[in-house]
C-alpha positions as a LaTeX table, in Angstrom:
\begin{tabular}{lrrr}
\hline
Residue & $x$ (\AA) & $y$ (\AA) & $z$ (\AA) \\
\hline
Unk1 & 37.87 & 16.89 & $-21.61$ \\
Unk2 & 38.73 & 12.81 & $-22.53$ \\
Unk3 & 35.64 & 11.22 & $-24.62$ \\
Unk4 & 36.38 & 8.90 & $-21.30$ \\
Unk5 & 36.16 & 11.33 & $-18.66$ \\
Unk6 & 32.82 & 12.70 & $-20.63$ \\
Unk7 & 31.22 & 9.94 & $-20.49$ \\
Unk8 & 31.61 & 9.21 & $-16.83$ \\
Unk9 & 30.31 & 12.55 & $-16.42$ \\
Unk10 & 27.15 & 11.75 & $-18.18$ \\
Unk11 & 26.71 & 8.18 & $-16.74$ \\
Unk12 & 26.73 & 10.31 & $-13.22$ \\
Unk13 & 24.35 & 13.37 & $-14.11$ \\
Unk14 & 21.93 & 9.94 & $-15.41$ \\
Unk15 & 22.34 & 8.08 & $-12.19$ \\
Unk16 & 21.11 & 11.24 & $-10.51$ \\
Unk17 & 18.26 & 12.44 & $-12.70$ \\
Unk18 & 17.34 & 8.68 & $-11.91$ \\
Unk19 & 17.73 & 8.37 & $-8.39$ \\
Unk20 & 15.84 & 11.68 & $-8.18$ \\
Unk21 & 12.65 & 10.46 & $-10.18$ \\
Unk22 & 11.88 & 8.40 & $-7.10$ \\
Unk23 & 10.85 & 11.13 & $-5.49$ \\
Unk24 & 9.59 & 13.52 & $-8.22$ \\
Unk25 & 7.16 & 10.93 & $-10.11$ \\
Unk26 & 5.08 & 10.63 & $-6.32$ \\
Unk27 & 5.33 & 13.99 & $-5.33$ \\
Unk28 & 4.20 & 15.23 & $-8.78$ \\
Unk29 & 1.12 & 12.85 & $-8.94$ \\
Unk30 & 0.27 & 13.51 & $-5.38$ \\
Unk31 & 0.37 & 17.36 & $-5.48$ \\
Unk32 & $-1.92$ & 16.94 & $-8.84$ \\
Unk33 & $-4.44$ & 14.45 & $-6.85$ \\
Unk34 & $-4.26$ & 17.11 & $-4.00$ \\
Unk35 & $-5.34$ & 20.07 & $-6.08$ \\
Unk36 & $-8.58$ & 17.55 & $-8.38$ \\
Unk37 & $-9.29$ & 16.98 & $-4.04$ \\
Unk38 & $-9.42$ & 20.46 & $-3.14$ \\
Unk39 & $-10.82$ & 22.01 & $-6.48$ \\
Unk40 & $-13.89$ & 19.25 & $-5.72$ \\
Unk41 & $-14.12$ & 20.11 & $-2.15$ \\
Unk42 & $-18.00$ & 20.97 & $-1.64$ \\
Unk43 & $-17.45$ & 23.37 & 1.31 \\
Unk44 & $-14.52$ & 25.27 & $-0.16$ \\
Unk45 & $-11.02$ & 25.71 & 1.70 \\
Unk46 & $-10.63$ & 28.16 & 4.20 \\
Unk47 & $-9.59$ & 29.02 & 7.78 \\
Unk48 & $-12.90$ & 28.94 & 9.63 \\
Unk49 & $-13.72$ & 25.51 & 7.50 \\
Unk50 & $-10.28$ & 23.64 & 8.45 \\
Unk51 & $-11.30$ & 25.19 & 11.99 \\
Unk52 & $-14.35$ & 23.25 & 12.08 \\
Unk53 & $-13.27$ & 20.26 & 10.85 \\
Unk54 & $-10.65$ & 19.84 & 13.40 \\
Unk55 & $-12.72$ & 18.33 & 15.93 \\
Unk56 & $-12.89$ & 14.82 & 17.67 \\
Unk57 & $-13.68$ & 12.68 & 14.59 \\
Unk58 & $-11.23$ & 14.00 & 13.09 \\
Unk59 & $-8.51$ & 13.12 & 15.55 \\
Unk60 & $-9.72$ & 9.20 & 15.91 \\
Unk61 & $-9.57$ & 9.48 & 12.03 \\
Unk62 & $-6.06$ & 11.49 & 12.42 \\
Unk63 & $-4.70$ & 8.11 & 15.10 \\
Unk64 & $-6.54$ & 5.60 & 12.33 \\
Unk65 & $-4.26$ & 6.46 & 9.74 \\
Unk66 & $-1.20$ & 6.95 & 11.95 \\
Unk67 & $-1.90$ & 3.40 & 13.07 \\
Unk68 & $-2.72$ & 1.88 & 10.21 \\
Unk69 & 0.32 & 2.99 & 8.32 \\
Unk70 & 2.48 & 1.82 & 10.83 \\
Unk71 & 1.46 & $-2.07$ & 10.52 \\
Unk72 & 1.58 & $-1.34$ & 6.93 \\
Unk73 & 5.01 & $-0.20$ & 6.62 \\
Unk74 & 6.36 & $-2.43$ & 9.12 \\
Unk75 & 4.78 & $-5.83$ & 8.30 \\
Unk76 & 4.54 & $-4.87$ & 5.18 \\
Unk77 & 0.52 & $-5.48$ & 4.95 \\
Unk78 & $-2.81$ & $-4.58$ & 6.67 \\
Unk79 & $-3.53$ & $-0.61$ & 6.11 \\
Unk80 & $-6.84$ & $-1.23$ & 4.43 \\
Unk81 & $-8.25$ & $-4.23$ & 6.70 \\
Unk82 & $-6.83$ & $-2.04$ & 9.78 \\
Unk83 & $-8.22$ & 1.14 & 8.93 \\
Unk84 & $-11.54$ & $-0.04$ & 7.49 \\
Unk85 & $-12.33$ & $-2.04$ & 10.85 \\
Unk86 & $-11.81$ & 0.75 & 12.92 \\
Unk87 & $-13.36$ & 3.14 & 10.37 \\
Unk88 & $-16.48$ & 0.75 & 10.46 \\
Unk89 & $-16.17$ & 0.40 & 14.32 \\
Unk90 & $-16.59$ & 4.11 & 14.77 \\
Unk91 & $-19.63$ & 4.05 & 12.99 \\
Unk92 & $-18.43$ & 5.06 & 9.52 \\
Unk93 & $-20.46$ & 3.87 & 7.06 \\
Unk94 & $-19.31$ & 1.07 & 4.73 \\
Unk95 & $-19.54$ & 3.09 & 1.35 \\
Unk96 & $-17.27$ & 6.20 & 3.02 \\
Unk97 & $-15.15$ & 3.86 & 4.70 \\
Unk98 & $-14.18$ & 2.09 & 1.26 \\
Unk99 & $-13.66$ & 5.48 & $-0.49$ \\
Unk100 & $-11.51$ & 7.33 & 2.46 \\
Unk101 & $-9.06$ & 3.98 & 2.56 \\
Unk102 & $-8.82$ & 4.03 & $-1.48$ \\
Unk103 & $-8.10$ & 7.85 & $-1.61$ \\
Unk104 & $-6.11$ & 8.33 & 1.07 \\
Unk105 & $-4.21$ & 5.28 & 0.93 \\
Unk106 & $-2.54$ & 6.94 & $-2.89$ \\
Unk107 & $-1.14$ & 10.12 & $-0.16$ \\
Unk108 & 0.00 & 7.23 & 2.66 \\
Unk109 & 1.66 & 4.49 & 0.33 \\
Unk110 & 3.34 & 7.88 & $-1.83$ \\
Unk111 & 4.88 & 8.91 & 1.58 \\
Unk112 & 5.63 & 5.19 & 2.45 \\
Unk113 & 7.81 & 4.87 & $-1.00$ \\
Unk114 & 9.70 & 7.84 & $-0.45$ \\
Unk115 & 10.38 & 6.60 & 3.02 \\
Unk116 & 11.43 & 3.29 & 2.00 \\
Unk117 & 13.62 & 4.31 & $-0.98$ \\
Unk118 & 15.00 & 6.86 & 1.50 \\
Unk119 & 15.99 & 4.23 & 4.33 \\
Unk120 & 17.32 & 1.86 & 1.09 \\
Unk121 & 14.53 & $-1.03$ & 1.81 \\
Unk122 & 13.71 & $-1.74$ & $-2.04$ \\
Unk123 & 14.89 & $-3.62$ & $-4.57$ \\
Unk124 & 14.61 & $-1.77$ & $-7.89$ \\
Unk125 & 14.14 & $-4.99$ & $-10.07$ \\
Unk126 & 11.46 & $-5.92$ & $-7.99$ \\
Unk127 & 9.37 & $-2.68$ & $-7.97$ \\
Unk128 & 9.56 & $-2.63$ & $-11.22$ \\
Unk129 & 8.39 & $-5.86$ & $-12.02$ \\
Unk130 & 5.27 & $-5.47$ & $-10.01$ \\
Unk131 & 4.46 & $-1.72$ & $-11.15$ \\
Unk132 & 2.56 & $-2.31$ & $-14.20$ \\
Unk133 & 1.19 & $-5.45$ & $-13.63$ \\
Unk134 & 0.02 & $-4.48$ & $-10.18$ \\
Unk135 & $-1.82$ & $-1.23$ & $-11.73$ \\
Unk136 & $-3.78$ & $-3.36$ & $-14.69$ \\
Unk137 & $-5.02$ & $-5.84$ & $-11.67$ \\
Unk138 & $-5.96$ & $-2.53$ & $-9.39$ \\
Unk139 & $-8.02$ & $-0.69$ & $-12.73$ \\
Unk140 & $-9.70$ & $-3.69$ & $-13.76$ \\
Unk141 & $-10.88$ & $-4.80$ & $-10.33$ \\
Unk142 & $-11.91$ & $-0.80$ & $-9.40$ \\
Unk143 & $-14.09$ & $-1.16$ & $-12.02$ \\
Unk144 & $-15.62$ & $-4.20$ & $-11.89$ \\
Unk145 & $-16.40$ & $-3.35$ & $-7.98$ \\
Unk146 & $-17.77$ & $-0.17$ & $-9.58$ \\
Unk147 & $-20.32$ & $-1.07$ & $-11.98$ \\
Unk148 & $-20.41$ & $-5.14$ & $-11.91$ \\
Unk149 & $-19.92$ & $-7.01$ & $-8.75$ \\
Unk150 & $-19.80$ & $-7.27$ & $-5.03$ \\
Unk151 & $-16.64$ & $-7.13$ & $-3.28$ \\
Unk152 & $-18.33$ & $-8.45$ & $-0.09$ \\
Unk153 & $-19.07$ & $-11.98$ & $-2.33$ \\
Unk154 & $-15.43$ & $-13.00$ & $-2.94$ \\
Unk155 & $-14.14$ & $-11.64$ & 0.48 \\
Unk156 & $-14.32$ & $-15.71$ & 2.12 \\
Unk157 & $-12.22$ & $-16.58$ & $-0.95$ \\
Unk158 & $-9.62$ & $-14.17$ & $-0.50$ \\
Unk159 & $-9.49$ & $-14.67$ & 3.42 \\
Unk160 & $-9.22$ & $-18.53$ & 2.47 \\
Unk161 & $-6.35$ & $-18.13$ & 0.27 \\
Unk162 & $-4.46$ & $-15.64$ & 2.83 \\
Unk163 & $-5.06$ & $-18.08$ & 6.45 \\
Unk164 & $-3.36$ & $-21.30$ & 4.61 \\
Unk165 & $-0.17$ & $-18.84$ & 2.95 \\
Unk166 & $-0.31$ & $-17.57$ & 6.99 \\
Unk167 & $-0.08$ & $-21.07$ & 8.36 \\
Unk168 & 2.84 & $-21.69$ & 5.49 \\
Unk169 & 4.74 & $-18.69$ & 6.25 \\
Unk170 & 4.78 & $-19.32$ & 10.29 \\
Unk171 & 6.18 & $-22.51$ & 9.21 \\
Unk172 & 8.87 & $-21.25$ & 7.30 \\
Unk173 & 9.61 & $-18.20$ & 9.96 \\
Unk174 & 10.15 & $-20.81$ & 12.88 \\
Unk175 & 12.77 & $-22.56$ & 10.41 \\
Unk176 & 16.66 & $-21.15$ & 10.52 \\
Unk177 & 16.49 & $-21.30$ & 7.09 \\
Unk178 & 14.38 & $-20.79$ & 4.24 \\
Unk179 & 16.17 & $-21.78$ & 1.15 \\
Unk180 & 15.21 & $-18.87$ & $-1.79$ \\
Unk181 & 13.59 & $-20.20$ & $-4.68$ \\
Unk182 & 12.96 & $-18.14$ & $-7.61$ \\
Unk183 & 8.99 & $-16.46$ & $-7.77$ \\
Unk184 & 7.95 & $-17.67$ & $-11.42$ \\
Unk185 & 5.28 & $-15.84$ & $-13.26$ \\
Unk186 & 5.60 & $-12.42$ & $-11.12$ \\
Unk187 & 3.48 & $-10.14$ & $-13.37$ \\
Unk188 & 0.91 & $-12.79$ & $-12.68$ \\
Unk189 & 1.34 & $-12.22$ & $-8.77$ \\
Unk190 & 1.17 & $-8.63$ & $-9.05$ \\
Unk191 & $-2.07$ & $-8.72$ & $-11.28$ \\
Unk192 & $-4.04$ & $-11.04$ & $-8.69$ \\
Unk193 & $-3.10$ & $-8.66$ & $-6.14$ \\
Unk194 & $-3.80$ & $-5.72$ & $-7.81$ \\
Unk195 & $-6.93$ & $-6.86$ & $-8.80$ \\
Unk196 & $-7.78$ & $-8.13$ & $-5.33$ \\
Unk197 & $-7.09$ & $-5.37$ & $-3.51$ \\
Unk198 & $-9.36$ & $-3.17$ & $-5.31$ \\
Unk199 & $-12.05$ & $-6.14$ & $-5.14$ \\
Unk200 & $-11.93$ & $-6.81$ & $-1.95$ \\
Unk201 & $-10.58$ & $-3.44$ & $-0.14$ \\
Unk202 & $-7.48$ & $-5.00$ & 0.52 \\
Unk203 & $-5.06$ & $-7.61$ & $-0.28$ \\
Unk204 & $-2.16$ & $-6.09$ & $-2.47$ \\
Unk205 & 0.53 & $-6.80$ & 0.98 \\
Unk206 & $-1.30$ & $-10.06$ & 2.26 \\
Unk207 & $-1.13$ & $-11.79$ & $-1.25$ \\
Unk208 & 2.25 & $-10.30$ & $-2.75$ \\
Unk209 & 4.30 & $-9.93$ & 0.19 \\
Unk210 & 3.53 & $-12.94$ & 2.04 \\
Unk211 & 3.78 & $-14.77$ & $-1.33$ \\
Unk212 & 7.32 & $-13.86$ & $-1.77$ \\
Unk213 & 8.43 & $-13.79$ & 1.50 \\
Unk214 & 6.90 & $-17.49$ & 1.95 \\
Unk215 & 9.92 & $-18.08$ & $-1.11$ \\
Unk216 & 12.63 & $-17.18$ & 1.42 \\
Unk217 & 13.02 & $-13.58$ & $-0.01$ \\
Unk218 & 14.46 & $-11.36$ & 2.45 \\
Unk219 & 11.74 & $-9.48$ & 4.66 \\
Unk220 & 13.39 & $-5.63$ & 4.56 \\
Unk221 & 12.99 & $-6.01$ & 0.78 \\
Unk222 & 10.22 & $-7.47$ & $-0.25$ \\
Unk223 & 8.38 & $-5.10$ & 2.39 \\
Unk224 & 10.05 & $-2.46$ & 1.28 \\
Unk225 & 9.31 & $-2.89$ & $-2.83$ \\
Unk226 & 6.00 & $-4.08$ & $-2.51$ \\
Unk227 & 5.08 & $-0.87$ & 0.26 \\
Unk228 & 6.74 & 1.10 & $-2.64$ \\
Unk229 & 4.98 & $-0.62$ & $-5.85$ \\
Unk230 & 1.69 & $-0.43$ & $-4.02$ \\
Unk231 & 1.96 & 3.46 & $-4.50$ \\
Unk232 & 1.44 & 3.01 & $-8.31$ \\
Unk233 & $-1.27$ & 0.41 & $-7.23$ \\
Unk234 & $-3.66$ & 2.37 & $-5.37$ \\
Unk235 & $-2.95$ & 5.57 & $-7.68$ \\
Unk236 & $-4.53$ & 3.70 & $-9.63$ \\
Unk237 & $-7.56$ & 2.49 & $-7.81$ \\
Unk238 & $-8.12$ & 5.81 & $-6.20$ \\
Unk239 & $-8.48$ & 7.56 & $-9.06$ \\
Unk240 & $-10.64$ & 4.30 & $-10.88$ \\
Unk241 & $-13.33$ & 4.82 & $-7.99$ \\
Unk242 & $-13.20$ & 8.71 & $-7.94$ \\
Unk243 & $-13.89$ & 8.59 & $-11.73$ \\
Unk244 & $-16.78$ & 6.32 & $-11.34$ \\
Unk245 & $-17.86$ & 6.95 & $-7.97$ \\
Unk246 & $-17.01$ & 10.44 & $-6.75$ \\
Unk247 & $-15.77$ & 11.71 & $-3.41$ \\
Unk248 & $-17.22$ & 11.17 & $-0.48$ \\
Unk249 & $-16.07$ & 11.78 & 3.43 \\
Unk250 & $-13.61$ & 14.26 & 3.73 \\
Unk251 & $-12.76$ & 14.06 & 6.95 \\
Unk252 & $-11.84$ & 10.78 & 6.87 \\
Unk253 & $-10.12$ & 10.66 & 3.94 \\
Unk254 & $-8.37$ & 13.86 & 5.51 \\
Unk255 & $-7.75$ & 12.23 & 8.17 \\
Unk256 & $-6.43$ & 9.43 & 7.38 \\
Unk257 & $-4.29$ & 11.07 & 5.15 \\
Unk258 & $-1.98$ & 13.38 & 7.65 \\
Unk259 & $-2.19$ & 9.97 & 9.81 \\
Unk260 & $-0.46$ & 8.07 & 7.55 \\
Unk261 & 1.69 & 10.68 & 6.27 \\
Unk262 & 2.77 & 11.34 & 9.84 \\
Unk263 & 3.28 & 7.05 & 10.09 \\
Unk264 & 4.95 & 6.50 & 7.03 \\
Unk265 & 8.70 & 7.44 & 8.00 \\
Unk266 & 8.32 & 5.82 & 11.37 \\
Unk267 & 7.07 & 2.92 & 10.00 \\
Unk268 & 10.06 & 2.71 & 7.11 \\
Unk269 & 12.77 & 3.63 & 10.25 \\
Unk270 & 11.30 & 0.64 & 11.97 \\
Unk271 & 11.60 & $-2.07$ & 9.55 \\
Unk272 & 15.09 & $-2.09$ & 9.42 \\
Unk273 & 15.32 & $-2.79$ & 13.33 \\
Unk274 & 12.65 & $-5.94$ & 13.24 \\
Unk275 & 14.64 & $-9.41$ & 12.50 \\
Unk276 & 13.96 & $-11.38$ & 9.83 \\
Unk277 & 12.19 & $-14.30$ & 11.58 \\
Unk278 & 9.87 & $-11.99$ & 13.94 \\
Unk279 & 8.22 & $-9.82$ & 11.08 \\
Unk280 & 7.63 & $-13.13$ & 9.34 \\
Unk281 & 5.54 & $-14.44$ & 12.01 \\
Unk282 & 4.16 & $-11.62$ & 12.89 \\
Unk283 & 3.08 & $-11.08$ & 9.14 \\
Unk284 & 1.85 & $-14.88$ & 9.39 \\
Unk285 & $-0.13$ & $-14.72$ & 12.76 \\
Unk286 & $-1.92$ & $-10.75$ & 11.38 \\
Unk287 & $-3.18$ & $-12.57$ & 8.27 \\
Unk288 & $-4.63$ & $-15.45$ & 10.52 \\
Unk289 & $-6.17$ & $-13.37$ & 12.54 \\
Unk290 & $-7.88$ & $-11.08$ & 9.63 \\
Unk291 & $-8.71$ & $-13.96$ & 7.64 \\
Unk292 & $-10.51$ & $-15.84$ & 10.37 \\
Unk293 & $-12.14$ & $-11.91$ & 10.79 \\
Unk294 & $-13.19$ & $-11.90$ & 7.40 \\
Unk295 & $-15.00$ & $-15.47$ & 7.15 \\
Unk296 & $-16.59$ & $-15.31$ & 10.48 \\
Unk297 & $-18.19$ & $-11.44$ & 9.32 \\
Unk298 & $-19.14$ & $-12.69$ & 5.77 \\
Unk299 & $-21.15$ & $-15.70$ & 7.29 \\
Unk300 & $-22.72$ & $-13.87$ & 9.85 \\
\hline
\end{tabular}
């Protein structure tokens, strides 16, 4: 065998080992997070349990997270403002809501990664750019929320911020073309949203993706990296509020688990059929609509 021919053989074996570590890393760190979930599961697992908690709640929870996913992975924003309004609109308290979005959002943006590295939505460069920077925002705002400040405080803020980038990206949608500039300072981004997401409950899609896409990046990929980044994100801030927190409501955070594993491929298959200019209004007119949500609950 050629020193040549060797090499190309190794350069191959590394491009797999590579290619396969996008689906080992989540699936590893899920099926760990699964077992510290079930090992801490006050009722213990068995048959006549899983029996019982298969009931009514836990099929609106079930439709929650198949719906929620779904506007996730095909807008590329909105699981935790969707699920935690119809988590609170069920009569879910506040506290379990916030806890059963965090945890089971880790399970429902791991399934969305594999599902958009799968379907070839992400750009590599990207995701990686936003990883690390995206999971220092997510820790230090988890534990500020935790043991310093209100997240319900800075919500108007947030909301504020996300309506006028809406207003800019309708703009840009309705235009034939949006000229791509290059998004300075990205680590910067990727904290901020990081950090507001865990603040606020929600926010890593609304103020990365609509950020970049309002820069003329392409809408398949930006949704796609960001969806996949935000995996590392709420890993992150799950396990931030479990540590200082606990767990609390298992059948929602059960629920909403399957729900969005069950959403996540459909959601990924989907994006690639939605043009360009639609998901970018349709990104631009759901962050209207929750911002203008969020301002008018805040005041009231």
């Amino acid at each position: 065998m050629s020193v040549e021919h060797l090499k190309q053989v190794q350069a191959s074996e590394s491009n797999k080992l590579k290619k396969s570590l996008w689906y080992i890393i989540p699936i590893v760190l899920l099926l760990s997070l699964l077992l510290v979930l079930l090992f801490n599961y006050q009722d213990g697992i068995s048959f006549e349990n899983i029996v019982k908690g298969v009931d009514s709640d836990f099929a609106i929870f079930l439709l929650i997270g198949i719906f929620a996913q779904l506007v996730d992975n095909t807008l590329g924003m909105g699981y935790g403002a969707t699920s935690s309004s119809f988590l609170l609109s069920f009569g879910v308290s506040p506290a379990i809501s916030s806890m059963g979005v965090h945890v089971a959002q880790i399970f429902t943006s791991g399934a969305s990664a594999i599902s958009h590295y799968k379907f070839k939505n992400i750009n590599k460069k990207l995701v990686r750019n936003l990883v690390l920077p995206g999971m220092f925002g997510a820790f230090l705002g988890a534990y500020l929320l935790s043991v310093e400040i209100d997240g319900d405080v800075i919500k108007p803020f947030i909301a504020g911020y996300m309506f006028i980038l809406a207003v800019m990206i309708i703009i840009k949608g309705l235009k034939q073309n949006i000229k791509k500039r290059k998004t300075k300072k990205l680590g910067y981004l990727a904290t901020f949203g990081g950090f507001m997401d865990s603040v606020g409950g929600g926010g890593w899609g609304p103020i990365v993706t609509s950020t970049l896409m309002g820069r003329g990046r392409n809408a398949r990929y930006t949704i796609g990296s960001v969806n996949t980044a935000e995996f590392a994100v709420a890993f992150t801030s799950g396990i931030t509020f479990i540590v200082f927190e606990g767990i609390e409501g298992w059948k929602v955070i059960s629920g909403l688990i399957i729900g969005g594993i069950i959403g996540a491929p459909l959601g990924a298959y989907l994006l690639n059929k939605i043009p360009r200019k639609q998901a970018t209004v349709l990104i631009g007119l759901l962050l209207i609509f929750l911002s203008i949500r969020t301002i008018v609950k805040s005041f009231m």
